[in-house]
Tab-separated table of C-alpha atoms in Angstrom:
chain	number	residue	atom	x	y	z
A	1	MET	CA	-14.873	39.257	58.448
A	2	ASN	CA	-16.405	41.359	55.209
A	3	GLU	CA	-16.880	39.675	51.356
A	4	ARG	CA	-13.477	42.353	50.438
A	5	SER	CA	-11.211	41.238	53.122
A	6	PHE	CA	-11.292	38.112	52.171
A	7	SER	CA	-10.667	39.119	48.313
A	8	THR	CA	-6.731	39.994	48.514
A	9	GLY	CA	-6.359	36.384	49.515
A	10	THR	CA	-8.252	35.071	47.183
A	11	ARG	CA	-6.828	36.797	44.973
A	12	MET	CA	-3.508	35.752	45.641
A	13	ALA	CA	-4.767	31.649	46.254
A	14	GLN	CA	-6.130	32.323	42.934
A	15	ALA	CA	-2.744	33.443	41.779
A	16	ASN	CA	-2.399	34.600	38.890
A	17	ILE	CA	1.232	35.890	39.470
A	18	SER	CA	2.222	36.753	35.586
A	19	GLU	CA	-0.739	40.450	36.706
A	20	PRO	CA	2.228	43.413	37.665
A	21	PRO	CA	1.905	45.137	40.595
A	22	VAL	CA	0.593	48.912	40.350
A	23	GLN	CA	3.500	50.866	40.703
A	24	PRO	CA	2.650	54.189	42.673
A	25	ASP	CA	3.716	57.461	40.865
A	26	HIS	CA	6.623	59.858	42.502
A	27	ARG	CA	4.766	62.486	43.975
A	28	SER	CA	2.345	59.658	45.780
A	29	VAL	CA	6.040	58.110	47.063
A	30	GLU	CA	6.404	61.902	48.787
A	31	ILE	CA	4.181	62.637	49.685
A	32	LEU	CA	3.367	59.347	51.688
A	33	ASP	CA	6.332	59.370	53.271
A	34	GLY	CA	6.317	63.418	54.257
A	35	VAL	CA	2.641	62.331	56.601
A	36	ARG	CA	4.407	59.769	57.785
A	37	ARG	CA	7.505	61.507	59.203
A	38	ALA	CA	4.827	64.193	60.103
A	39	PHE	CA	2.606	61.665	62.410
A	40	SER	CA	6.384	60.054	63.303
A	41	GLU	CA	7.444	63.571	64.981
A	42	LYS	CA	4.092	64.771	66.645
A	43	GLY	CA	1.083	61.718	66.521
A	44	PHE	CA	-1.578	61.327	64.527
A	45	ASP	CA	-3.668	63.445	66.720
A	46	GLY	CA	-0.797	65.907	67.763
A	47	ALA	CA	-0.399	66.611	64.084
A	48	SER	CA	-2.607	68.693	62.569
A	49	MET	CA	-3.704	68.757	59.005
A	50	GLN	CA	-1.521	71.872	57.992
A	51	ASP	CA	1.929	69.890	59.399
A	52	LEU	CA	0.390	67.333	57.051
A	53	ALA	CA	0.476	69.114	54.176
A	54	ARG	CA	3.482	71.166	55.010
A	55	SER	CA	5.198	68.342	55.737
A	56	CYS	CA	4.880	67.297	51.752
A	57	GLY	CA	5.030	71.550	50.314
A	58	MET	CA	1.485	71.494	50.153
A	59	SER	CA	-0.854	74.410	50.717
A	60	VAL	CA	-3.548	73.102	53.576
A	61	GLY	CA	-6.084	72.900	50.682
A	62	ASN	CA	-4.356	71.533	47.942
A	63	PHE	CA	-3.210	68.552	50.604
A	64	TYR	CA	-7.319	68.520	51.475
A	65	ARG	CA	-7.836	67.945	48.119
A	66	TYR	CA	-6.249	64.691	47.508
A	67	PHE	CA	-6.599	63.807	51.571
A	68	PRO	CA	-10.383	65.197	53.200
A	69	SER	CA	-9.583	63.544	56.596
A	70	LYS	CA	-7.093	61.966	58.906
A	71	ALA	CA	-9.036	58.293	58.042
A	72	ALA	CA	-7.819	58.913	54.435
A	73	ILE	CA	-4.021	59.131	55.250
A	74	VAL	CA	-4.337	56.567	56.670
A	75	ALA	CA	-6.063	54.502	54.339
A	76	ALA	CA	-3.282	55.485	52.242
A	77	LEU	CA	-0.817	54.498	53.752
A	78	ILE	CA	-1.898	51.411	54.493
A	79	LEU	CA	-3.196	50.920	51.253
A	80	ARG	CA	0.391	51.290	50.069
A	81	ASP	CA	2.006	49.192	52.883
A	82	LEU	CA	-0.602	46.301	52.037
A	83	ALA	CA	0.500	46.122	47.823
A	84	GLU	CA	3.878	46.221	48.963
A	85	MET	CA	2.983	43.013	51.469
A	86	GLU	CA	0.847	41.870	48.415
A	87	GLN	CA	4.011	41.613	46.405
A	88	SER	CA	6.466	39.397	48.487
A	89	PHE	CA	3.667	37.098	49.797
A	90	ARG	CA	2.612	36.471	45.961
A	91	ALA	CA	6.581	35.621	45.771
A	92	ILE	CA	6.792	33.311	48.713
A	93	LEU	CA	2.669	31.693	47.666
A	94	ALA	CA	4.281	30.651	43.542
A	95	SER	CA	7.375	29.349	45.059
A	96	ASP	CA	7.982	25.522	46.017
A	97	ASP	CA	8.345	25.571	49.386
A	98	PRO	CA	6.490	28.600	51.374
A	99	LEU	CA	6.621	27.821	53.936
A	100	SER	CA	10.282	28.086	54.482
A	101	GLY	CA	9.571	31.938	51.990
A	102	LEU	CA	7.258	32.560	55.272
A	103	ARG	CA	9.229	32.046	58.064
A	104	ALA	CA	12.421	33.967	56.150
A	105	THR	CA	10.231	37.434	55.503
A	106	VAL	CA	8.231	37.504	58.565
A	107	ARG	CA	12.630	36.668	59.866
A	108	PHE	CA	13.190	39.225	58.183
A	109	ARG	CA	10.461	41.812	58.834
A	110	VAL	CA	11.194	40.821	63.015
A	111	SER	CA	15.124	41.720	63.239
A	112	GLU	CA	14.731	44.820	61.567
A	113	ALA	CA	11.860	45.648	63.316
A	114	SER	CA	13.847	48.104	65.264
A	115	CYS	CA	15.457	50.185	62.333
A	116	ILE	CA	12.418	50.236	59.837
A	117	GLY	CA	10.614	52.658	62.470
A	118	GLU	CA	7.395	51.372	61.612
A	119	GLY	CA	6.634	50.838	65.400
A	120	GLN	CA	6.255	54.522	65.830
A	121	LEU	CA	3.648	55.238	62.588
A	122	TRP	CA	1.543	50.827	63.629
A	123	ALA	CA	0.854	52.559	67.534
A	124	GLU	CA	-0.307	55.995	66.446
A	125	ILE	CA	-2.701	54.262	64.559
A	126	THR	CA	-3.641	51.266	66.238
A	127	ALA	CA	-4.082	53.935	69.568
A	128	ALA	CA	-6.322	55.986	66.488
A	129	ALA	CA	-8.015	52.722	65.724
A	130	LEU	CA	-9.611	52.125	69.852
A	131	ARG	CA	-11.053	55.514	69.374
A	132	LYS	CA	-12.258	56.196	66.190
A	133	ALA	CA	-14.712	54.326	64.099
A	134	GLU	CA	-13.123	55.460	60.876
A	135	ILE	CA	-9.831	54.660	61.751
A	136	SER	CA	-10.751	51.002	62.682
A	137	ALA	CA	-12.343	49.976	59.554
A	138	VAL	CA	-9.405	50.956	57.597
A	139	THR	CA	-6.972	49.040	60.667
A	140	THR	CA	-9.518	45.988	60.866
A	141	HIS	CA	-9.271	45.539	56.255
A	142	MET	CA	-5.395	45.771	56.675
A	143	GLU	CA	-5.291	42.911	59.264
A	144	HIS	CA	-7.994	40.674	57.348
A	145	GLU	CA	-6.081	41.550	54.216
A	146	ILE	CA	-2.224	40.301	55.622
A	147	VAL	CA	-4.566	37.235	57.195
A	148	GLY	CA	-5.595	36.220	53.650
A	149	TYR	CA	-2.293	35.945	52.546
A	150	LEU	CA	-1.021	34.010	55.623
A	151	THR	CA	-3.632	31.794	55.195
A	152	ALA	CA	-3.693	31.090	51.191
A	153	ILE	CA	0.201	30.157	51.811
A	154	PHE	CA	-1.338	27.979	54.937
A	155	ALA	CA	-4.017	26.395	52.072
A	156	LYS	CA	-1.626	25.679	49.117
A	157	VAL	CA	0.936	23.757	51.623
A	158	LYS	CA	-2.456	22.075	53.357
A	159	GLY	CA	-4.024	21.369	50.231
A	160	ILE	CA	-7.316	23.215	51.254
A	161	ASP	CA	-9.687	25.233	50.167
A	162	PRO	CA	-8.218	28.856	50.541
A	163	GLU	CA	-12.037	30.119	52.368
A	164	ALA	CA	-11.244	27.095	54.744
A	165	ALA	CA	-7.751	27.455	55.211
A	166	ARG	CA	-8.805	31.188	56.551
A	167	ASP	CA	-11.621	29.896	58.578
A	168	ARG	CA	-9.575	27.556	60.439
A	169	TYR	CA	-6.597	28.502	60.727
A	170	TYR	CA	-7.291	32.800	61.146
A	171	PRO	CA	-5.610	32.695	65.132
A	172	GLN	CA	-2.675	31.432	64.041
A	173	ALA	CA	-2.383	34.339	61.255
A	174	MET	CA	-3.584	36.819	63.730
A	175	LEU	CA	-1.215	35.852	66.278
A	176	ILE	CA	1.724	36.026	63.704
A	177	ILE	CA	0.553	39.132	62.942
A	178	MET	CA	-0.042	40.414	66.902
A	179	LEU	CA	3.636	38.827	67.361
A	180	VAL	CA	5.613	41.178	64.560
A	181	LYS	CA	3.349	44.360	65.506
A	182	SER	CA	4.530	43.774	68.808
A	183	ALA	CA	8.535	43.519	67.643
A	184	SER	CA	7.616	47.053	65.646
A	185	MET	CA	6.777	48.699	68.176
A	186	HIS	CA	9.112	47.568	71.295
A	187	PRO	CA	12.033	50.333	72.036
A	188	ALA	CA	15.029	49.013	71.367
A	189	GLU	CA	17.077	47.007	74.124
A	190	ASN	CA	20.852	47.003	74.178
A	191	SER	CA	22.170	44.765	71.375
A	192	VAL	CA	22.243	41.306	73.470
A	193	THR	CA	19.065	41.737	75.010
A	194	GLN	CA	18.073	42.099	71.300
A	195	THR	CA	18.648	38.798	70.018
A	196	ARG	CA	17.596	36.596	72.755
A	197	LEU	CA	14.062	38.942	72.294
A	198	THR	CA	14.028	38.907	68.645
A	199	ASP	CA	15.226	34.986	69.049
A	200	LEU	CA	12.635	33.698	71.137
A	201	LEU	CA	9.965	35.675	69.444
A	202	LEU	CA	11.362	34.115	66.061
A	203	ARG	CA	11.618	31.072	68.056
A	204	THR	CA	7.640	31.472	68.849
A	205	ILE	CA	5.819	31.937	65.909
A	206	ASP	CA	7.991	29.151	64.014
A	207	ARG	CA	6.209	27.558	66.954
A	208	THR	CA	2.635	28.902	65.819
A	209	ILE	CA	3.683	28.106	61.871
A	210	ASP	CA	5.267	24.421	62.820
A	211	ASP	CA	1.982	23.736	64.129
A	212	VAL	CA	-0.258	24.567	60.993
A	213	ALA	CA	2.042	22.644	59.273
A	214	ALA	CA	1.742	19.500	61.906
A	215	ASP	CA	-2.368	19.772	61.925
A	216	ASP	CA	-3.912	17.369	61.095
A	217	LEU	CA	-7.421	18.890	59.077
A	218	LYS	CA	-9.437	16.301	61.961
A	219	GLY	CA	-12.282	18.148	63.290
A	220	ARG	CA	-14.124	21.318	62.523
A	221	THR	CA	-11.867	23.718	63.813
A	222	TYR	CA	-8.262	24.502	65.075
A	223	ALA	CA	-7.445	26.107	68.123
B	1	MET	CA	17.872	47.864	82.997
B	2	ASN	CA	18.987	50.222	85.763
B	3	GLU	CA	19.027	50.155	89.165
B	4	ARG	CA	15.598	51.592	90.347
B	5	SER	CA	14.398	48.312	87.192
B	6	PHE	CA	14.905	45.895	90.097
B	7	SER	CA	13.679	47.530	93.452
B	8	THR	CA	10.572	45.771	92.915
B	9	GLY	CA	10.923	42.427	91.713
B	10	THR	CA	14.358	42.173	94.204
B	11	ARG	CA	11.997	43.275	96.574
B	12	MET	CA	9.950	40.968	96.042
B	13	ALA	CA	11.985	37.748	96.269
B	14	GLN	CA	12.866	38.707	99.371
B	15	ALA	CA	9.703	38.873	99.872
B	16	ASN	CA	8.635	40.668	103.352
B	17	ILE	CA	4.875	39.786	101.985
B	18	SER	CA	2.953	41.850	105.644
B	19	GLU	CA	4.056	44.615	104.540
B	20	PRO	CA	1.014	46.241	103.231
B	21	PRO	CA	0.432	47.830	100.277
B	22	VAL	CA	-0.286	51.913	100.119
B	23	GLN	CA	-4.013	52.573	99.602
B	24	PRO	CA	-4.463	55.988	97.457
B	25	ASP	CA	-7.204	58.018	99.141
B	26	HIS	CA	-10.544	58.606	97.544
B	27	ARG	CA	-9.359	62.186	95.337
B	28	SER	CA	-6.801	61.314	93.332
B	29	VAL	CA	-8.495	56.963	92.972
B	30	GLU	CA	-11.192	60.222	91.470
B	31	ILE	CA	-8.507	62.477	89.139
B	32	LEU	CA	-6.835	59.537	88.261
B	33	ASP	CA	-9.792	57.425	86.237
B	34	GLY	CA	-11.203	60.895	84.682
B	35	VAL	CA	-7.744	61.601	83.429
B	36	ARG	CA	-7.995	57.877	82.234
B	37	ARG	CA	-11.081	58.386	80.674
B	38	ALA	CA	-10.645	61.858	79.027
B	39	PHE	CA	-6.519	60.075	77.177
B	40	SER	CA	-8.851	57.253	75.858
B	41	GLU	CA	-11.821	59.569	74.349
B	42	LYS	CA	-9.429	62.490	73.077
B	43	GLY	CA	-5.966	60.523	72.874
B	44	PHE	CA	-2.892	62.059	74.526
B	45	ASP	CA	-2.102	65.042	72.406
B	46	GLY	CA	-5.078	65.633	71.356
B	47	ALA	CA	-6.710	65.765	75.587
B	48	SER	CA	-5.384	69.559	76.476
B	49	MET	CA	-4.483	70.214	79.667
B	50	GLN	CA	-7.501	72.001	79.853
B	51	ASP	CA	-9.542	69.028	78.986
B	52	LEU	CA	-7.702	66.667	81.954
B	53	ALA	CA	-8.527	69.244	85.053
B	54	ARG	CA	-12.324	69.250	83.105
B	55	SER	CA	-11.843	66.013	83.009
B	56	CYS	CA	-12.214	65.670	87.314
B	57	GLY	CA	-13.530	68.807	87.838
B	58	MET	CA	-10.424	70.329	88.244
B	59	SER	CA	-8.823	74.545	87.453
B	60	VAL	CA	-6.095	74.448	85.386
B	61	GLY	CA	-4.278	76.076	87.830
B	62	ASN	CA	-4.702	73.905	90.380
B	63	PHE	CA	-4.375	70.246	88.142
B	64	TYR	CA	-0.884	71.732	87.186
B	65	ARG	CA	-0.049	72.191	91.057
B	66	TYR	CA	-0.992	68.078	90.629
B	67	PHE	CA	0.613	67.067	88.011
B	68	PRO	CA	2.910	69.484	86.032
B	69	SER	CA	3.232	67.570	82.680
B	70	LYS	CA	1.434	64.787	80.933
B	71	ALA	CA	3.925	62.704	81.746
B	72	ALA	CA	3.134	63.603	85.171
B	73	ILE	CA	0.349	62.386	85.026
B	74	VAL	CA	1.411	59.447	82.722
B	75	ALA	CA	3.718	58.250	85.468
B	76	ALA	CA	0.643	58.907	88.008
B	77	LEU	CA	-1.411	55.979	86.160
B	78	ILE	CA	1.391	53.939	85.939
B	79	LEU	CA	2.633	53.845	89.609
B	80	ARG	CA	-1.107	52.851	90.275
B	81	ASP	CA	-1.065	50.086	87.740
B	82	LEU	CA	1.707	48.401	89.345
B	83	ALA	CA	0.342	48.697	92.796
B	84	GLU	CA	-1.905	46.847	92.177
B	85	MET	CA	-0.641	44.368	90.013
B	86	GLU	CA	2.566	44.720	92.951
B	87	GLN	CA	-0.068	43.254	95.138
B	88	SER	CA	-1.271	40.691	93.322
B	89	PHE	CA	1.902	39.020	92.256
B	90	ARG	CA	3.246	39.354	95.624
B	91	ALA	CA	-0.089	36.893	96.482
B	92	ILE	CA	1.478	34.593	93.859
B	93	LEU	CA	4.794	34.603	94.859
B	94	ALA	CA	3.843	33.626	98.687
B	95	SER	CA	1.723	30.959	97.287
B	96	ASP	CA	2.361	27.460	97.830
B	97	ASP	CA	2.472	26.477	93.693
B	98	PRO	CA	3.338	30.528	92.225
B	99	LEU	CA	3.126	29.086	88.264
B	100	SER	CA	-0.504	27.925	89.093
B	101	GLY	CA	-0.723	31.155	90.106
B	102	LEU	CA	0.795	32.631	88.169
B	103	ARG	CA	-1.006	31.322	84.646
B	104	ALA	CA	-4.622	32.138	86.255
B	105	THR	CA	-3.782	35.620	86.836
B	106	VAL	CA	-2.082	35.765	82.897
B	107	ARG	CA	-5.310	33.802	82.343
B	108	PHE	CA	-7.900	36.863	83.897
B	109	ARG	CA	-5.966	39.096	82.370
B	110	VAL	CA	-5.938	37.880	78.717
B	111	SER	CA	-9.126	36.498	79.094
B	112	GLU	CA	-10.651	39.702	80.621
B	113	ALA	CA	-7.948	42.477	78.110
B	114	SER	CA	-11.513	43.615	75.931
B	115	CYS	CA	-14.236	43.942	78.883
B	116	ILE	CA	-11.788	46.100	80.810
B	117	GLY	CA	-10.396	49.056	78.010
B	118	GLU	CA	-6.726	49.000	79.703
B	119	GLY	CA	-5.787	48.382	76.072
B	120	GLN	CA	-6.809	52.149	74.202
B	121	LEU	CA	-4.802	53.760	77.425
B	122	TRP	CA	-2.205	51.112	76.914
B	123	ALA	CA	-2.218	52.052	72.487
B	124	GLU	CA	-1.475	55.451	73.788
B	125	ILE	CA	1.495	54.964	76.028
B	126	THR	CA	2.938	52.928	74.165
B	127	ALA	CA	2.515	55.835	71.236
B	128	ALA	CA	3.504	58.544	73.073
B	129	ALA	CA	6.753	56.584	74.262
B	130	LEU	CA	8.142	55.895	71.114
B	131	ARG	CA	8.248	59.784	70.487
B	132	LYS	CA	8.726	61.117	74.009
B	133	ALA	CA	11.647	60.261	75.938
B	134	GLU	CA	9.656	60.614	79.202
B	135	ILE	CA	7.567	58.762	78.106
B	136	SER	CA	9.652	56.404	77.280
B	137	ALA	CA	11.113	55.791	80.629
B	138	VAL	CA	8.063	55.698	82.326
B	139	THR	CA	6.997	52.737	80.348
B	140	THR	CA	10.243	51.846	80.413
B	141	HIS	CA	10.651	51.224	84.686
B	142	MET	CA	6.324	49.558	84.253
B	143	GLU	CA	8.053	47.009	81.703
B	144	HIS	CA	11.029	46.376	84.218
B	145	GLU	CA	9.396	46.231	87.008
B	146	ILE	CA	7.125	43.901	84.687
B	147	VAL	CA	9.749	41.610	84.140
B	148	GLY	CA	11.174	42.271	88.192
B	149	TYR	CA	7.351	40.818	89.383
B	150	LEU	CA	7.715	37.412	87.029
B	151	THR	CA	11.321	36.568	87.243
B	152	ALA	CA	11.027	36.941	90.787
B	153	ILE	CA	8.812	33.631	89.981
B	154	PHE	CA	10.919	31.985	87.476
B	155	ALA	CA	13.592	32.803	90.617
B	156	LYS	CA	11.357	30.970	93.665
B	157	VAL	CA	9.532	28.455	90.901
B	158	LYS	CA	13.798	27.201	89.709
B	159	GLY	CA	15.418	27.646	93.581
B	160	ILE	CA	18.205	30.061	92.011
B	161	ASP	CA	19.054	33.927	92.582
B	162	PRO	CA	16.556	36.465	91.530
B	163	GLU	CA	19.099	38.425	89.934
B	164	ALA	CA	20.305	35.399	87.593
B	165	ALA	CA	16.905	34.321	86.592
B	166	ARG	CA	16.284	37.793	85.412
B	167	ASP	CA	19.024	37.807	83.016
B	168	ARG	CA	17.519	33.428	82.945
B	169	TYR	CA	14.458	34.473	81.893
B	170	TYR	CA	14.416	38.127	80.579
B	171	PRO	CA	13.506	37.418	77.071
B	172	GLN	CA	10.486	35.169	78.253
B	173	ALA	CA	9.201	37.707	80.265
B	174	MET	CA	9.234	40.871	78.078
B	175	LEU	CA	7.334	37.741	75.394
B	176	ILE	CA	4.735	37.729	77.674
B	177	ILE	CA	4.385	40.741	78.715
B	178	MET	CA	3.936	41.596	74.607
B	179	LEU	CA	0.988	39.397	74.403
B	180	VAL	CA	-0.857	40.429	77.529
B	181	LYS	CA	0.057	44.321	75.724
B	182	SER	CA	-1.154	42.620	72.697
B	183	ALA	CA	-4.262	40.823	73.796
B	184	SER	CA	-5.488	44.073	75.220
B	185	MET	CA	-5.565	46.114	71.913
B	186	HIS	CA	-6.898	44.076	69.260
B	187	PRO	CA	-9.892	45.008	68.612
B	188	ALA	CA	-12.795	43.114	69.497
B	189	GLU	CA	-14.729	40.075	66.956
B	190	ASN	CA	-17.123	38.252	67.072
B	191	SER	CA	-17.422	36.178	69.753
B	192	VAL	CA	-16.510	33.134	68.868
B	193	THR	CA	-12.956	33.627	67.143
B	194	GLN	CA	-12.146	35.762	70.087
B	195	THR	CA	-12.371	32.314	72.237
B	196	ARG	CA	-10.485	30.961	69.960
B	197	LEU	CA	-7.470	34.280	69.447
B	198	THR	CA	-7.894	34.437	73.518
B	199	ASP	CA	-7.165	30.125	73.172
B	200	LEU	CA	-3.902	30.890	71.116
B	201	LEU	CA	-2.724	33.857	73.102
B	202	LEU	CA	-3.025	32.062	76.841
B	203	ARG	CA	-1.658	28.508	74.705
B	204	THR	CA	1.822	30.803	73.555
B	205	ILE	CA	2.264	32.399	77.306
B	206	ASP	CA	1.212	29.301	78.393
B	207	ARG	CA	4.105	27.556	75.644
B	208	THR	CA	7.369	30.094	77.286
B	209	ILE	CA	6.018	29.412	81.611
B	210	ASP	CA	6.114	25.402	80.556
B	211	ASP	CA	9.751	26.171	78.885
B	212	VAL	CA	11.153	28.112	81.983
B	213	ALA	CA	9.374	25.101	83.906
B	214	ALA	CA	11.527	23.053	82.379
B	215	ASP	CA	14.691	24.750	82.058
B	216	ASP	CA	17.519	22.130	83.365
B	217	LEU	CA	18.967	25.896	83.476
B	218	LYS	CA	22.407	24.766	81.477
B	219	GLY	CA	23.907	27.651	79.749
B	220	ARG	CA	24.290	31.089	81.019
B	221	THR	CA	21.631	31.888	79.548
B	222	TYR	CA	18.714	30.412	78.362
B	223	ALA	CA	16.377	31.777	74.556
């Protein structure tokens, strides 16, 4: 947990909600959608820089000017996802009942997991992160940012300092991330089985949130 | 859930425990350890058949005779893991208190997850399975076999038919698999954080097992 990984959560907790989110330009969206597709089709190692450049209609030379390495591409994809998530977490944090908002957002992400097709990219990046330090740095940063969003919500609900909430509820936040990721990486089941599995995943996440809500704040750490 | 995926669970439930497990020969162990290492270092797509052959000191031609494709290698790796798991699940099933045995085995796998280094291979195979139907067939088969082991234990404890237990507790079994896999794919944390996260993962698995133990068997399905 480095200084940088605290930034978003803390910034969110300080909640300058009026600050407008950065809107990525049309061309960046096209490029990132292209490389995302190429990674899903060929895998992280299978997709060459040439494949990636071609996927967004660029010459290899020009593509290298945007992204000098695959780690740079992953960083760009993750930054975009984080920007989207930050918007939705800001809205949750500003609402009257942040825990209900959180439950609804998680419910949406887990239920739609197999449709969105995020899982494939996540599986590729998870595998690459375990092999390559520069990818690991980017994914760890992302997970710590999401931990920051989640524990900022817990801080508000419990009426405690965001940093104290981050320390106290880090395991709960990480478990929620793991369950959402697992859901997205799980291959589609038949619809009855899928519904039952999704329900159990959501119940497990809800229980984790219930435990935070019921925590009496005694003891140095929780879990 | 095809016919084949039921085999081990059902066979285990019928529990011919005296049947000796197949002992792989020394050379196969060497070969599979070699390819496992090559996959971890270079990734599933990054490792060429030449890299894989070299990793176990074979010519490419000879290697192709053992493994005509990467899917065949993954199948061999998975079959070996399943044989090991089957041994440990047979012992659990034969014991007086199968749920305690199950909790202990899960505790060991989750606690040692980061040391064993299984996560890297699992992440690679999970990513490949979402891209390639032939790998997906192998991993789905593996997960269904493990669901068979787990629900055979649940069947014994609840005193119900293995097939009924498989239907009823499929989501719980799959959730346990997801949590163990997530633990193994999670990058190492500092030791205090790692302990707290492991404890929460284990508590979540224990609760899932508790729910099965407490299930009153009413209603067609559970979860």
